[in-house]
C-alpha positions as protocol buffer text, in pm:
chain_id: "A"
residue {
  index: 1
  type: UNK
  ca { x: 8685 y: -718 z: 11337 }
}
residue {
  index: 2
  type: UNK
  ca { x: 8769 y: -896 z: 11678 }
}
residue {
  index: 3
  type: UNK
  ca { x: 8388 y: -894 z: 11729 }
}
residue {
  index: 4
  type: UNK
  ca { x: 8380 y: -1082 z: 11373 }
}
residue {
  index: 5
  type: UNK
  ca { x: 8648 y: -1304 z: 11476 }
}
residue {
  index: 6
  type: UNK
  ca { x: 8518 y: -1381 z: 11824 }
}
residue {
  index: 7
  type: UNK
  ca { x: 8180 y: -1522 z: 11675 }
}
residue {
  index: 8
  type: UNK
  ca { x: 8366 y: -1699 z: 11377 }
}
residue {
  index: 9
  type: UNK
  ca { x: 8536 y: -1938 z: 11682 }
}
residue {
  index: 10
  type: UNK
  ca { x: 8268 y: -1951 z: 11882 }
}
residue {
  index: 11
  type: UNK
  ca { x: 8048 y: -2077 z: 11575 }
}
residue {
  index: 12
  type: UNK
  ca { x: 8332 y: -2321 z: 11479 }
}
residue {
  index: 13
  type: UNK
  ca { x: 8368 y: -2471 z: 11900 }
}
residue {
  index: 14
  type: UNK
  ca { x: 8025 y: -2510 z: 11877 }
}
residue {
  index: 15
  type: UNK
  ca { x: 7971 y: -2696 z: 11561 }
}
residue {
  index: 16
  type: UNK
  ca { x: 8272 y: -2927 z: 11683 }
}
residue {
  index: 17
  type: UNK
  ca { x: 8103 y: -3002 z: 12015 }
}
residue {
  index: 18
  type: UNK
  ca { x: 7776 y: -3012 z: 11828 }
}
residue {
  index: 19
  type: UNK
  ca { x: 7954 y: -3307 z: 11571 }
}
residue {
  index: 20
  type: UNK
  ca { x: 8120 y: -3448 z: 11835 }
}
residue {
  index: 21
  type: UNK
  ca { x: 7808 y: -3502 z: 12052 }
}
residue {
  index: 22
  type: UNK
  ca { x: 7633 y: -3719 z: 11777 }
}
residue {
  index: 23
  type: UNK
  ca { x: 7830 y: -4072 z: 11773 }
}
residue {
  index: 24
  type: UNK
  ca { x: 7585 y: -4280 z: 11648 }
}
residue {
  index: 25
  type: UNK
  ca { x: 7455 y: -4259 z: 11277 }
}
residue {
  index: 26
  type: UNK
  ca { x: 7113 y: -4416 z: 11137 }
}
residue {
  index: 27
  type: UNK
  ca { x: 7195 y: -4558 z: 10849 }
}
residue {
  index: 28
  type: UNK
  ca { x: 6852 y: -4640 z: 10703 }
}
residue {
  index: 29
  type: UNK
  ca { x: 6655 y: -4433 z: 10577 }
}
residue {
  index: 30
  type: UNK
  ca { x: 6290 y: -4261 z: 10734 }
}
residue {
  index: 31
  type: UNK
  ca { x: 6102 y: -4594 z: 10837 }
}
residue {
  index: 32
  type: UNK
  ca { x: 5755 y: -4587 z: 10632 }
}
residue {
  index: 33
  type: UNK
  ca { x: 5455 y: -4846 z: 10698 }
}
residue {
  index: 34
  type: UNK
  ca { x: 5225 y: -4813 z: 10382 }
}
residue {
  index: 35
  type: UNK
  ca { x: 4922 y: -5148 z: 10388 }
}
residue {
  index: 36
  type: UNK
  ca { x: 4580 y: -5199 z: 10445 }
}
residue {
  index: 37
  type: UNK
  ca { x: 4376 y: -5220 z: 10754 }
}
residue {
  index: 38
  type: UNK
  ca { x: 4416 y: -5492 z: 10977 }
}
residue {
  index: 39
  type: UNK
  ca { x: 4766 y: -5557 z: 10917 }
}
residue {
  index: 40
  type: UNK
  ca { x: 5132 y: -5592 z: 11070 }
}
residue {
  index: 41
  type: UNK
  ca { x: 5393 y: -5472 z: 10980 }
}
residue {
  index: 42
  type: UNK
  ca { x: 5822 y: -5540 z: 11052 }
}
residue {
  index: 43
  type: UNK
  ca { x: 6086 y: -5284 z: 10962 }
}
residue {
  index: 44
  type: UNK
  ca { x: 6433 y: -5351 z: 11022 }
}
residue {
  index: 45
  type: UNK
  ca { x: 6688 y: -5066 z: 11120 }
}
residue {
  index: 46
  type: UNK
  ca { x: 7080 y: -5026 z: 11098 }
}
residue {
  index: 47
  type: UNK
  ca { x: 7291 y: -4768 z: 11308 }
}
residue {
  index: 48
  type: UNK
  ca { x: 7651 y: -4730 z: 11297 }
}
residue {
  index: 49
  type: UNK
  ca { x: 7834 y: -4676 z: 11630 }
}
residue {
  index: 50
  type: UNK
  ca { x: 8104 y: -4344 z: 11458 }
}
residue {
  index: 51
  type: UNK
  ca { x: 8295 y: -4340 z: 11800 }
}
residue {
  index: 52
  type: UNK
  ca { x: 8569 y: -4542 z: 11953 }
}
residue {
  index: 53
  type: UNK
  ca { x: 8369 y: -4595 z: 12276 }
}
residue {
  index: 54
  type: UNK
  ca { x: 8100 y: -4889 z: 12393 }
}
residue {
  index: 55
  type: UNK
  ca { x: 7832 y: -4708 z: 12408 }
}
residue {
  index: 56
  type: UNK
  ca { x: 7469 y: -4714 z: 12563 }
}
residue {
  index: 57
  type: UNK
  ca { x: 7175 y: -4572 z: 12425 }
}
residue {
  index: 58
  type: UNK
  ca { x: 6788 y: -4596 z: 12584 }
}
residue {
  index: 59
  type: UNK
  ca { x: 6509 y: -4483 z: 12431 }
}
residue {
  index: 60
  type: UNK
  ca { x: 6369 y: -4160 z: 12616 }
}
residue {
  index: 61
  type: UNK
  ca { x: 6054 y: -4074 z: 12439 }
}
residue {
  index: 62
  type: UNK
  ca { x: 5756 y: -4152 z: 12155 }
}
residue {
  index: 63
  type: UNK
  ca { x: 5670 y: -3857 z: 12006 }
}
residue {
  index: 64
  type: UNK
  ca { x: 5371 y: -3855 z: 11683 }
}
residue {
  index: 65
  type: UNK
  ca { x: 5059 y: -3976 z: 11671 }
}
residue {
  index: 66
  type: UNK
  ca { x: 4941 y: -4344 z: 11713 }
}
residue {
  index: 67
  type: UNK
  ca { x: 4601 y: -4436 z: 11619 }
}
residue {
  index: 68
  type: UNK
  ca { x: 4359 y: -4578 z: 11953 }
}
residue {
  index: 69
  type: UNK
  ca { x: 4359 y: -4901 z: 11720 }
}
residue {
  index: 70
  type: UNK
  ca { x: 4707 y: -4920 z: 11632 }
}
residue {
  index: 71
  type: UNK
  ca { x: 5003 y: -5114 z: 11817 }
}
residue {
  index: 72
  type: UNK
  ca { x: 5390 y: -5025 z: 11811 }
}
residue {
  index: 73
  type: UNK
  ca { x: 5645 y: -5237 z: 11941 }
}
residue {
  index: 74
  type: UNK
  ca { x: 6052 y: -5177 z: 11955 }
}
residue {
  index: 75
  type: UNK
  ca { x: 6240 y: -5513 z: 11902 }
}
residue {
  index: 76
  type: UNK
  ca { x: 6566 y: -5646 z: 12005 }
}
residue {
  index: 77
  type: UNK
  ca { x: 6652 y: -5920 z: 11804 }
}
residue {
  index: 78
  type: UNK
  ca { x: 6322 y: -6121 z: 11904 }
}
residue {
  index: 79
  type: UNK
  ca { x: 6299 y: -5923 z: 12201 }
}
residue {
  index: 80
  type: UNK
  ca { x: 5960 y: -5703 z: 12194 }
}
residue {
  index: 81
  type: UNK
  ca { x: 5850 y: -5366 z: 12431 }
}
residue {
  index: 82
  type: UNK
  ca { x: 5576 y: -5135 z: 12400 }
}
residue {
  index: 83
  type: UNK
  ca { x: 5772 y: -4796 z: 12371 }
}
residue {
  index: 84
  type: UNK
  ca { x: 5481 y: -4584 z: 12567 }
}
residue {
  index: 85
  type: UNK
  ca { x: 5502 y: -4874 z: 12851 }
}
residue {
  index: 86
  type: UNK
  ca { x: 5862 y: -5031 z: 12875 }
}
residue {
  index: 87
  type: UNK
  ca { x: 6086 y: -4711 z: 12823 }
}
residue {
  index: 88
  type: UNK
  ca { x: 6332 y: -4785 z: 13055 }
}
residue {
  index: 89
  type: UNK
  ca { x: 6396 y: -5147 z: 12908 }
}
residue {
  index: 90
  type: UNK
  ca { x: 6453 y: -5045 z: 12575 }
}
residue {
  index: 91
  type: UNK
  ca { x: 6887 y: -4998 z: 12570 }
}
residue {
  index: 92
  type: UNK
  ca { x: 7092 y: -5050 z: 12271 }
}
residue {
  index: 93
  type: UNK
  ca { x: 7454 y: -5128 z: 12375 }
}
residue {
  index: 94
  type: UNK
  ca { x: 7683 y: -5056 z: 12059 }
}
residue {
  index: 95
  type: UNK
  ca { x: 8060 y: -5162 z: 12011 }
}
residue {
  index: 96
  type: UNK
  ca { x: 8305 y: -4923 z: 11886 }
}
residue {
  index: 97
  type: UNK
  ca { x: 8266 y: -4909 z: 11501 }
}
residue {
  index: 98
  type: UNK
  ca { x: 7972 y: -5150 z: 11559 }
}
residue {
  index: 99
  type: UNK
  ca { x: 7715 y: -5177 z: 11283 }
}
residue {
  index: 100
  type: UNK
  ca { x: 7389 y: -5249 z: 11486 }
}
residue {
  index: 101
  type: UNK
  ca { x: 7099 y: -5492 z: 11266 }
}
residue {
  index: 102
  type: UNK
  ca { x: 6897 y: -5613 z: 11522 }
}
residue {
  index: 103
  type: UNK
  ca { x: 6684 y: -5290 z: 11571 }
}
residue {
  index: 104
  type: UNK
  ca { x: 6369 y: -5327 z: 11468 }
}
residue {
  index: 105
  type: UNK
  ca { x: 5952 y: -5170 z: 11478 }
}
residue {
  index: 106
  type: UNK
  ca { x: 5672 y: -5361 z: 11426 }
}
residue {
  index: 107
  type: UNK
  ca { x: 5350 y: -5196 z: 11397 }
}
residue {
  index: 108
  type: UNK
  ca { x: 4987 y: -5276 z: 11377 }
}
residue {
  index: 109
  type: UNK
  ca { x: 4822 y: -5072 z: 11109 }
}
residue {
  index: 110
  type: UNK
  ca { x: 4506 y: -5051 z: 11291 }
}
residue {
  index: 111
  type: UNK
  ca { x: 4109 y: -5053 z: 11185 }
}
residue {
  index: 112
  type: UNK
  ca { x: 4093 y: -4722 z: 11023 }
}
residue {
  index: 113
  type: UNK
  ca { x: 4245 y: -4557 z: 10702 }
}
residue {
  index: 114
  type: UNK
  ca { x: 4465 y: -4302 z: 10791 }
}
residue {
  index: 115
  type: UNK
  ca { x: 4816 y: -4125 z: 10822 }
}
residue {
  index: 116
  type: UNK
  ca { x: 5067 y: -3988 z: 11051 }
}
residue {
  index: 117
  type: UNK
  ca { x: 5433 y: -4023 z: 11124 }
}
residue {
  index: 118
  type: UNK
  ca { x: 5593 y: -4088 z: 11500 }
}
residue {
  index: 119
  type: UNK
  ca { x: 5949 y: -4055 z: 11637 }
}
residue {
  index: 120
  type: UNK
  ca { x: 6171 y: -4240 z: 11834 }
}
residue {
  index: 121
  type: UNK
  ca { x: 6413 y: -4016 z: 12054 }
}
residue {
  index: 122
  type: UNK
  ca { x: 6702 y: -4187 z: 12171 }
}
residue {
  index: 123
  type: UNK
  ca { x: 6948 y: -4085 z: 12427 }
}
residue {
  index: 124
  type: UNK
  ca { x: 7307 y: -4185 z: 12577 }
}
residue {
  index: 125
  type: UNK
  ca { x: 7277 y: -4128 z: 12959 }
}
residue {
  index: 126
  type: UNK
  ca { x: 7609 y: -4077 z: 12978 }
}
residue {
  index: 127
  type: UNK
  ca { x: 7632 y: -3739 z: 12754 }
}
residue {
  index: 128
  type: UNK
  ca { x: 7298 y: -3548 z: 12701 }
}
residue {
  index: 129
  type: UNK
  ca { x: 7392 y: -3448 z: 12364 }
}
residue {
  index: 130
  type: UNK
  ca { x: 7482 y: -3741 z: 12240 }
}
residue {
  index: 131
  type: UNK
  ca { x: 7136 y: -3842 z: 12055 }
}
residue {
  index: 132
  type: UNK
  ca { x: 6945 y: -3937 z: 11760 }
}
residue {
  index: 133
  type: UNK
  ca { x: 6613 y: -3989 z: 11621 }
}
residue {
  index: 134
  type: UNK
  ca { x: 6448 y: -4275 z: 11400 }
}
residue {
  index: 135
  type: UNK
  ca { x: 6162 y: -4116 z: 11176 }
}
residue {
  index: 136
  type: UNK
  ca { x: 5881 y: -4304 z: 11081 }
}
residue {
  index: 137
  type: UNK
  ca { x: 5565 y: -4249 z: 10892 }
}
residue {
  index: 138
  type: UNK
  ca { x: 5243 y: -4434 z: 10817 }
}
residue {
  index: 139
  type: UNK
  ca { x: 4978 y: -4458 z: 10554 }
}
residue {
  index: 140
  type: UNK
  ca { x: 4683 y: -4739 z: 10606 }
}
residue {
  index: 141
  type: UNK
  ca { x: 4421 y: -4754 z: 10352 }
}
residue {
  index: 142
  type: UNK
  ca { x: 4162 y: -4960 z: 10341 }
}
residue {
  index: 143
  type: UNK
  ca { x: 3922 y: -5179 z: 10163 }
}
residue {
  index: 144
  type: UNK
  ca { x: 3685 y: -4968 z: 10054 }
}
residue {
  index: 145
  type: UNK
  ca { x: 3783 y: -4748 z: 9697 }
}
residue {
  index: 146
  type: UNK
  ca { x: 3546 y: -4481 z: 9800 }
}
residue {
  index: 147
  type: UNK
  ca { x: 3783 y: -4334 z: 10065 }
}
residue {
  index: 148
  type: UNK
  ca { x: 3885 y: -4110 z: 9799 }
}
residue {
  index: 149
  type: UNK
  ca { x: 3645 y: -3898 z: 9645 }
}
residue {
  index: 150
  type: UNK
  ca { x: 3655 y: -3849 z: 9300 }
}
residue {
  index: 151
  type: UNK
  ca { x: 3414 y: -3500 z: 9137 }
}
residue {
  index: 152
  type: UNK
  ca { x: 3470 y: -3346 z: 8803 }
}
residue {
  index: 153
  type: UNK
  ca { x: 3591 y: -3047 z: 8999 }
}
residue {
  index: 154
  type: UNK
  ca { x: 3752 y: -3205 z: 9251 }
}
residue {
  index: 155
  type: UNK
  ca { x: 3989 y: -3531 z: 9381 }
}
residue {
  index: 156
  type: UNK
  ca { x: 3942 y: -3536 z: 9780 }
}
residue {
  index: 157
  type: UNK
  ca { x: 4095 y: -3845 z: 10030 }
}
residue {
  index: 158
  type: UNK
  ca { x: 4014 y: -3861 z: 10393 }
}
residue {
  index: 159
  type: UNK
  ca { x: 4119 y: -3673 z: 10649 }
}
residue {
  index: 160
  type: UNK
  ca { x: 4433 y: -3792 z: 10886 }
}
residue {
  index: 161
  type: UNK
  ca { x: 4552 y: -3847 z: 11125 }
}
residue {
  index: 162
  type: UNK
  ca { x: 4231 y: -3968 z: 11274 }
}
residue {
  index: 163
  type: UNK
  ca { x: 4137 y: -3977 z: 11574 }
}
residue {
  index: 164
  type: UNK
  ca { x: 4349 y: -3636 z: 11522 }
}
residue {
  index: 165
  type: UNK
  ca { x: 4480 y: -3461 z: 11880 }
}
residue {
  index: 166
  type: UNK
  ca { x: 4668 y: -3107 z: 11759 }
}
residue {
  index: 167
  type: UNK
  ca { x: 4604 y: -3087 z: 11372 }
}
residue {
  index: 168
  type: UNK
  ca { x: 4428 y: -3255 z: 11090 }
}
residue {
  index: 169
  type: UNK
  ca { x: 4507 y: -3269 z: 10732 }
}
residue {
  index: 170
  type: UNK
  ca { x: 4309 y: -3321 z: 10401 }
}
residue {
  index: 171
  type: UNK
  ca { x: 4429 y: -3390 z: 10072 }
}
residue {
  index: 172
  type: UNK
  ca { x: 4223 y: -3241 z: 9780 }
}
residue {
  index: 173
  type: UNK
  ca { x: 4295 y: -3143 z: 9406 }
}
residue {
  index: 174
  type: UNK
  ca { x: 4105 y: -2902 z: 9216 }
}
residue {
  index: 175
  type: UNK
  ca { x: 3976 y: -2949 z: 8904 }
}
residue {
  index: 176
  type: UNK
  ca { x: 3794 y: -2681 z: 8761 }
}
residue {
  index: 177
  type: UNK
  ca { x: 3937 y: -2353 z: 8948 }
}
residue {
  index: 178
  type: UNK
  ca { x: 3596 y: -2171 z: 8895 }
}
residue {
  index: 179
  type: UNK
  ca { x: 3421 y: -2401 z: 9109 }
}
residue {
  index: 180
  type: UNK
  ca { x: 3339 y: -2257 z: 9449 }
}
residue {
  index: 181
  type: UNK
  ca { x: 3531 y: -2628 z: 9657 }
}
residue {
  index: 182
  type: UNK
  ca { x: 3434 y: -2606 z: 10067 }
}
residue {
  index: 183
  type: UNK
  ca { x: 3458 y: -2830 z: 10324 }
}
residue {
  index: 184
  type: UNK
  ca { x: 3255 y: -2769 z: 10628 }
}
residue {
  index: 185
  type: UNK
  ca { x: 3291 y: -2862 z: 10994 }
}
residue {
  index: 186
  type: UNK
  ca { x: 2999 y: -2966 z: 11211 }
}
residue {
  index: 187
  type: UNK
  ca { x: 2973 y: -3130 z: 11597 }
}
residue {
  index: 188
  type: UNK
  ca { x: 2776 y: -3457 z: 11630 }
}
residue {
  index: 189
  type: UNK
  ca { x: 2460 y: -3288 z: 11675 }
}
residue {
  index: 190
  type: UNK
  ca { x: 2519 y: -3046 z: 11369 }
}
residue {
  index: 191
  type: UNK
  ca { x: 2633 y: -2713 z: 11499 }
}
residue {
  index: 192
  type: UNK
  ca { x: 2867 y: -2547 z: 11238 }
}
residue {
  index: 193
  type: UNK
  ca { x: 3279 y: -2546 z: 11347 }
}
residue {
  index: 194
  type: UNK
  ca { x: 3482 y: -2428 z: 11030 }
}
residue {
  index: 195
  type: UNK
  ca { x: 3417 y: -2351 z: 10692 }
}
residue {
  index: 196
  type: UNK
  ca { x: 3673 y: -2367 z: 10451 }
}
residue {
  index: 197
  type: UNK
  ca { x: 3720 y: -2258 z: 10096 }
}
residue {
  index: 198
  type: UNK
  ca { x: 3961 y: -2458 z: 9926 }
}
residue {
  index: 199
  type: UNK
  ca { x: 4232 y: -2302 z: 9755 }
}
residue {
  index: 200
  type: UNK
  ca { x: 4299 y: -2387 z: 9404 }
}
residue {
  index: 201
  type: UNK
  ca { x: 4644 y: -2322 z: 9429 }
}
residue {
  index: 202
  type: UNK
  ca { x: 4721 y: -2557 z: 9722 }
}
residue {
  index: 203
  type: UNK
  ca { x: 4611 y: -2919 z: 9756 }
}
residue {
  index: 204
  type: UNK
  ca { x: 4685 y: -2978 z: 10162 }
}
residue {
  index: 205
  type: UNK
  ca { x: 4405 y: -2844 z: 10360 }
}
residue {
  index: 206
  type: UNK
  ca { x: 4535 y: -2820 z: 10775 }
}
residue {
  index: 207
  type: UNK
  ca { x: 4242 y: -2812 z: 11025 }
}
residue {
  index: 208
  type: UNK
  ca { x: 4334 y: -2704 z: 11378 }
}
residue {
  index: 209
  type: UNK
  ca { x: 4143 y: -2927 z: 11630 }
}
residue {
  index: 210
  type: UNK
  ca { x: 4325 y: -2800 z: 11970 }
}
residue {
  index: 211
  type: UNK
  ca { x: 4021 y: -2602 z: 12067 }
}
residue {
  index: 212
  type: UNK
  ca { x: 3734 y: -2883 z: 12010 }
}
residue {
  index: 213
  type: UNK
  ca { x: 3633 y: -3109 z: 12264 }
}
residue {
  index: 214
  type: UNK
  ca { x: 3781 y: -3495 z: 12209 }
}
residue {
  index: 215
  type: UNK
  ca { x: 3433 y: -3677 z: 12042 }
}
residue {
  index: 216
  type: UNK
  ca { x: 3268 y: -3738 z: 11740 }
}
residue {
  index: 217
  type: UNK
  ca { x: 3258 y: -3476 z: 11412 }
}
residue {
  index: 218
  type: UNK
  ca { x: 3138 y: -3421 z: 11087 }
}
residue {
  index: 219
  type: UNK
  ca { x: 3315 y: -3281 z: 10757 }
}
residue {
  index: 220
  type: UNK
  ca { x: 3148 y: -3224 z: 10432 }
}
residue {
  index: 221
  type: UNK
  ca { x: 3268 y: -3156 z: 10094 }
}
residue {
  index: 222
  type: UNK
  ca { x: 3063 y: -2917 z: 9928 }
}
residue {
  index: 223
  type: UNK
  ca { x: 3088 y: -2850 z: 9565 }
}
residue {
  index: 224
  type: UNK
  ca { x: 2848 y: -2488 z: 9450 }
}
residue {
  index: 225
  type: UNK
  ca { x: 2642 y: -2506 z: 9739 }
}
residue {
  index: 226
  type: UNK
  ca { x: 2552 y: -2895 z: 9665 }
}
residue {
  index: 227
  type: UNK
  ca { x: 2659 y: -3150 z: 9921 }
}
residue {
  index: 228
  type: UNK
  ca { x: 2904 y: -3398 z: 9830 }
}
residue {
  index: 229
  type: UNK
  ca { x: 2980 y: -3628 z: 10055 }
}
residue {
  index: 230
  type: UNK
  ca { x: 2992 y: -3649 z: 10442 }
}
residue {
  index: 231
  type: UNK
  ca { x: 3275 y: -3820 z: 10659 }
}
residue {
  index: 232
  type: UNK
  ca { x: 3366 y: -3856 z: 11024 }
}
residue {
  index: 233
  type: UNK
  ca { x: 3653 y: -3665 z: 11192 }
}
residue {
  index: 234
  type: UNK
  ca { x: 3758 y: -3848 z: 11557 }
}
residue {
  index: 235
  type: UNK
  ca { x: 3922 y: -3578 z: 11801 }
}
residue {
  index: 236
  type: UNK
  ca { x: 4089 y: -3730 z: 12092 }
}
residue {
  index: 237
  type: UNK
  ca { x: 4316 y: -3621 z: 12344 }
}
């Protein structure tokens, strides 16, 4: 019973600490960037200083995956940095009670249909724990309807992100469960990678890419043993 009682307070310090830690809230919600190719675009943000205190904030990391043709910036009012350049110079200074509106991202979609998502971490340098994190995902599509592949036994889009560094992902829906649905891995010069059956009762299809050399690859869709289509996977690191 004490050893009950001993954990119950310790659990209920911590989550106190833990609540009082976080003084800043993000009041919008995850930050999404959905357009074509070749475009730019501006999302506004709004966090809510919960404390009593000024407090400082600086942003202390860029976490996700950004395409090599893709731009982010961090604004300040109509001030712009490059988070994975000007780290230091991005501070947010918030009154106590302050609602903050002049946070914003603007990002370039880039040259290649794709997805992803990317985080922004930010700290107070005052108190370690005090921190919190501005989600954001993208979706570029392009110009060009036959991204997604449409078969009688089988809906398939294109794989993302790409250039992909730790994982890749493919969307696919199948049709006709009887059908024998692969997609096959090969290097530039055609040696085999992976082969994967698709599974009828899933429709994401996660490609580890950790162990392959950054360069150029190849991924089929192959539908019975007949050859589909062919696309290119980008591995960087």
């Amino acid at each position: 019973m004490k050893i009950f009682l001993s954990l119950l307070i310790t659990f209920a310090l911590y989550a106190q600490q833990h609540a009082e830690a976080r003084q800043v809230r993000v009041l919008s919600e995850k930050v999404e960037f959905n357009g074509k190719v070749n475009t730019t675009q501006r999302k506004s943000l709004i966090l809510q200083n919960e404390s009593e205190e000024i407090t400082s904030y600086y942003l202390r990391y860029l976490r996700g995956n950004i395409g090599s043709s893709q731009n982010i910036l961090v604004c300040l009012g109509e001030t712009c940095f490059d988070p994975r350049e000007d780290l230091s110079q991005i501070k947010i200074d918030l009154e106590p009670g302050e609602i903050f509106t002049d946070l914003y991202i603007e990002f370039e979609l880039g040259i290649t249909p794709t997805k992803g998502t990317f985080d922004l971490h930010f700290f107070n340098s005052s108190n370690s724990r005090d921190a919190f994190v501005i989600e954001s995902v993208y979706n570029v599509t392009g110009d060009n309807p036959s991204e997604q592949v449409s078969h009688k036994d089988v809906d398939m889009g294109s794989i993302y992100p790409n250039p992909s560094v730790r994982s890749a992902q493919l969307d696919y829906k199948i049709k006709n469960p009887d059908a024998n649905v692969r997609v096959v891995i090969n290097s530039f010069i055609g040696n085999p990678i992976y082969d994967f059956r698709l599974d009828p009762v899933q429709e994401t299809l996660v490609i580890p890419v950790t162990d392959l050399n950054p360069g150029t690859y190849f991924y089929t869709l192959i539908v019975d043993n007949k050859n589909i289509v062919t696309k290119k996977l980008y591995v960087k690191r």
